[in-house]
PDB file of C-alpha atoms in Angstrom:
ATOM      1  CA  MET A   1      17.191 -47.040-128.317  1.00 42.00           C
ATOM      2  CA  THR A   2      14.315 -44.596-128.655  1.00 46.00           C
ATOM      3  CA  GLN A   3      12.531 -43.072-125.665  1.00 65.00           C
ATOM      4  CA  ASN A   4       9.270 -43.171-127.629  1.00 58.00           C
ATOM      5  CA  LEU A   5       7.974 -46.693-127.024  1.00 58.00           C
ATOM      6  CA  PHE A   6       5.167 -46.154-129.519  1.00 54.00           C
ATOM      7  CA  ALA A   7       7.742 -45.861-132.301  1.00 55.00           C
ATOM      8  CA  MET A   8       8.428 -49.562-131.789  1.00 60.00           C
ATOM      9  CA  VAL A   9       4.805 -50.580-132.395  1.00 64.00           C
ATOM     10  CA  THR A  10       3.910 -48.356-135.335  1.00 66.00           C
ATOM     11  CA  GLU A  11       5.769 -47.185-138.394  1.00 70.00           C
ATOM     12  CA  ASP A  12       3.672 -44.028-138.600  1.00 71.00           C
ATOM     13  CA  PRO A  13       5.760 -41.259-136.989  1.00 74.00           C
ATOM     14  CA  ILE A  14       2.728 -39.007-136.559  1.00 78.00           C
ATOM     15  CA  GLU A  15       0.758 -41.650-134.666  1.00 81.00           C
ATOM     16  CA  SER A  16       3.703 -42.631-132.486  1.00 79.00           C
ATOM     17  CA  ASN A  17       4.515 -39.031-131.566  1.00 80.00           C
ATOM     18  CA  ILE A  18       0.911 -38.179-130.727  1.00 85.00           C
ATOM     19  CA  LYS A  19       0.569 -41.277-128.532  1.00 85.00           C
ATOM     20  CA  HIS A  20       3.900 -40.521-126.876  1.00 85.00           C
ATOM     21  CA  LEU A  21       2.843 -36.951-126.076  1.00 87.00           C
ATOM     22  CA  LYS A  22      -0.560 -38.068-124.762  1.00 90.00           C
ATOM     23  CA  MET A  23       1.073 -40.664-122.521  1.00 91.00           C
ATOM     24  CA  ASN A  24       3.472 -38.108-121.061  1.00 89.00           C
ATOM     25  CA  LEU A  25       0.662 -35.621-120.407  1.00 91.00           C
ATOM     26  CA  PHE A  26      -1.424 -38.414-118.840  1.00 93.00           C
ATOM     27  CA  MET A  27       1.414 -39.413-116.517  1.00 92.00           C
ATOM     28  CA  MET A  28       2.016 -35.818-115.500  1.00 89.00           C
ATOM     29  CA  LEU A  29      -1.677 -35.233-114.793  1.00 93.00           C
ATOM     30  CA  THR A  30      -2.236 -38.369-112.751  1.00 93.00           C
ATOM     31  CA  GLN A  31       0.940 -37.700-110.768  1.00 92.00           C
ATOM     32  CA  ARG A  32      -0.183 -34.133-110.078  1.00 91.00           C
ATOM     33  CA  ILE A  33      -3.657 -35.315-109.006  1.00 94.00           C
ATOM     34  CA  ARG A  34      -2.133 -37.840-106.601  1.00 93.00           C
ATOM     35  CA  GLN A  35       0.337 -35.284-105.219  1.00 92.00           C
ATOM     36  CA  ASN A  36      -2.589 -32.983-104.453  1.00 92.00           C
ATOM     37  CA  GLY A  37      -4.449 -35.837-102.766  1.00 95.00           C
ATOM     38  CA  TRP A  38      -7.467 -35.245-104.995  1.00 95.00           C
ATOM     39  CA  THR A  39     -10.164 -37.858-105.392  1.00 95.00           C
ATOM     40  CA  GLN A  40     -11.573 -38.297-108.885  1.00 94.00           C
ATOM     41  CA  VAL A  41     -14.536 -36.112-107.923  1.00 96.00           C
ATOM     42  CA  VAL A  42     -12.316 -33.304-106.605  1.00 96.00           C
ATOM     43  CA  ALA A  43      -9.930 -33.582-109.570  1.00 97.00           C
ATOM     44  CA  ALA A  44     -12.845 -33.365-112.009  1.00 97.00           C
ATOM     45  CA  LYS A  45     -14.079 -30.208-110.295  1.00 97.00           C
ATOM     46  CA  GLU A  46     -10.607 -28.605-110.178  1.00 96.00           C
ATOM     47  CA  LEU A  47      -9.896 -29.464-113.823  1.00 96.00           C
ATOM     48  CA  LYS A  48     -13.414 -28.476-114.942  1.00 97.00           C
ATOM     49  CA  ILE A  49     -14.379 -31.821-116.473  1.00 97.00           C
ATOM     50  CA  THR A  50     -17.048 -34.355-115.571  1.00 97.00           C
ATOM     51  CA  GLN A  51     -16.346 -37.165-113.137  1.00 95.00           C
ATOM     52  CA  PRO A  52     -16.997 -39.853-115.818  1.00 96.00           C
ATOM     53  CA  ARG A  53     -14.416 -38.123-118.005  1.00 96.00           C
ATOM     54  CA  MET A  54     -11.976 -38.145-115.076  1.00 96.00           C
ATOM     55  CA  SER A  55     -12.682 -41.847-114.654  1.00 95.00           C
ATOM     56  CA  ASN A  56     -11.749 -42.386-118.317  1.00 96.00           C
ATOM     57  CA  LEU A  57      -8.485 -40.568-117.678  1.00 94.00           C
ATOM     58  CA  PHE A  58      -7.662 -42.731-114.661  1.00 92.00           C
ATOM     59  CA  LYS A  59      -8.439 -45.851-116.673  1.00 94.00           C
ATOM     60  CA  GLY A  60      -5.907 -44.714-119.283  1.00 91.00           C
ATOM     61  CA  LYS A  61      -8.456 -44.334-122.081  1.00 94.00           C
ATOM     62  CA  LEU A  62      -6.285 -41.798-123.865  1.00 92.00           C
ATOM     63  CA  GLU A  63      -8.064 -42.279-127.190  1.00 92.00           C
ATOM     64  CA  LYS A  64     -10.946 -40.336-125.625  1.00 95.00           C
ATOM     65  CA  PHE A  65      -8.769 -37.245-125.089  1.00 95.00           C
ATOM     66  CA  SER A  66      -7.284 -34.772-127.519  1.00 95.00           C
ATOM     67  CA  ILE A  67      -3.882 -33.263-126.871  1.00 93.00           C
ATOM     68  CA  ASP A  68      -5.666 -29.920-126.414  1.00 93.00           C
ATOM     69  CA  ALA A  69      -7.883 -31.334-123.671  1.00 96.00           C
ATOM     70  CA  LEU A  70      -4.929 -32.901-121.858  1.00 95.00           C
ATOM     71  CA  LEU A  71      -2.892 -29.685-122.093  1.00 93.00           C
ATOM     72  CA  GLU A  72      -5.826 -27.679-120.754  1.00 94.00           C
ATOM     73  CA  MET A  73      -6.065 -29.988-117.740  1.00 96.00           C
ATOM     74  CA  VAL A  74      -2.311 -29.715-117.144  1.00 93.00           C
ATOM     75  CA  VAL A  75      -2.576 -25.921-117.120  1.00 92.00           C
ATOM     76  CA  ARG A  76      -5.623 -26.057-114.816  1.00 94.00           C
ATOM     77  CA  SER A  77      -3.637 -28.312-112.468  1.00 92.00           C
ATOM     78  CA  GLY A  78      -1.136 -25.518-111.826  1.00 90.00           C
ATOM     79  CA  TYR A  79       1.361 -25.459-114.676  1.00 89.00           C
ATOM     80  CA  ASP A  80       2.175 -22.823-117.263  1.00 89.00           C
ATOM     81  CA  PHE A  81       3.012 -23.834-120.799  1.00 82.00           C
ATOM     82  CA  ASP A  82       5.930 -22.096-122.525  1.00 85.00           C
ATOM     83  CA  VAL A  83       6.494 -22.626-126.265  1.00 82.00           C
ATOM     84  CA  ASP A  84       9.526 -21.468-128.235  1.00 85.00           C
ATOM     85  CA  VAL A  85       9.693 -21.535-132.027  1.00 86.00           C
ATOM     86  CA  ASP A  86      12.999 -21.148-133.838  1.00 86.00           C
ATOM     87  CA  SER A  87      12.616 -21.835-137.556  1.00 86.00           C
ATOM     88  CA  THR A  88      16.379 -21.469-138.050  1.00 89.00           C
ATOM     89  CA  ASN A  89      17.052 -24.457-135.786  1.00 83.00           C
ATOM     90  CA  LYS A  90      16.561 -27.399-138.166  1.00 81.00           C
ATOM     91  CA  ALA A  91      17.194 -30.058-135.496  1.00 78.00           C
ATOM     92  CA  SER A  92      14.758 -28.671-132.940  1.00 77.00           C
ATOM     93  CA  PRO A  93      12.557 -25.889-134.347  1.00 80.00           C
ATOM     94  CA  LEU A  94       9.926 -26.220-131.617  1.00 78.00           C
ATOM     95  CA  SER A  95      10.419 -26.674-127.915  1.00 81.00           C
ATOM     96  CA  PHE A  96       8.130 -26.364-124.963  1.00 77.00           C
ATOM     97  CA  GLN A  97       8.343 -26.497-121.224  1.00 83.00           C
ATOM     98  CA  LEU A  98       5.821 -26.939-118.489  1.00 81.00           C
ATOM     99  CA  LYS A  99       6.607 -24.898-115.418  1.00 86.00           C
ATOM    100  CA  LYS A 100       4.871 -25.100-112.079  1.00 85.00           C
ATOM    101  CA  ARG A 101       2.915 -21.915-111.606  1.00 83.00           C
ATOM    102  CA  LYS A 102       4.053 -19.712-108.760  1.00 80.00           C
ATOM    103  CA  LYS A 103       1.329 -19.006-106.230  1.00 68.00           C
TER     104      LYS A 103
END
């Protein structure tokens, strides 16, 4: 069984992968915001977005966010983004990790 639930509701692999990535970034962000004890107002300030935009995030309106915007918020929340490209690896040519930034 696939870990990408969106693959079960759409036959378009691009759409399912984008939705899957957005959902994972959303879950990471909201978890990080809760761990920090941030209100929506504080989170918006820390992540440099408006409070209405933060409200959209908390309501799960992921169609209003690009992957770029979500990644930027993840980095602003205290993570570093590490990307590795290996064109010789046909099974997994691209991999990335999010690592908590050291203070």
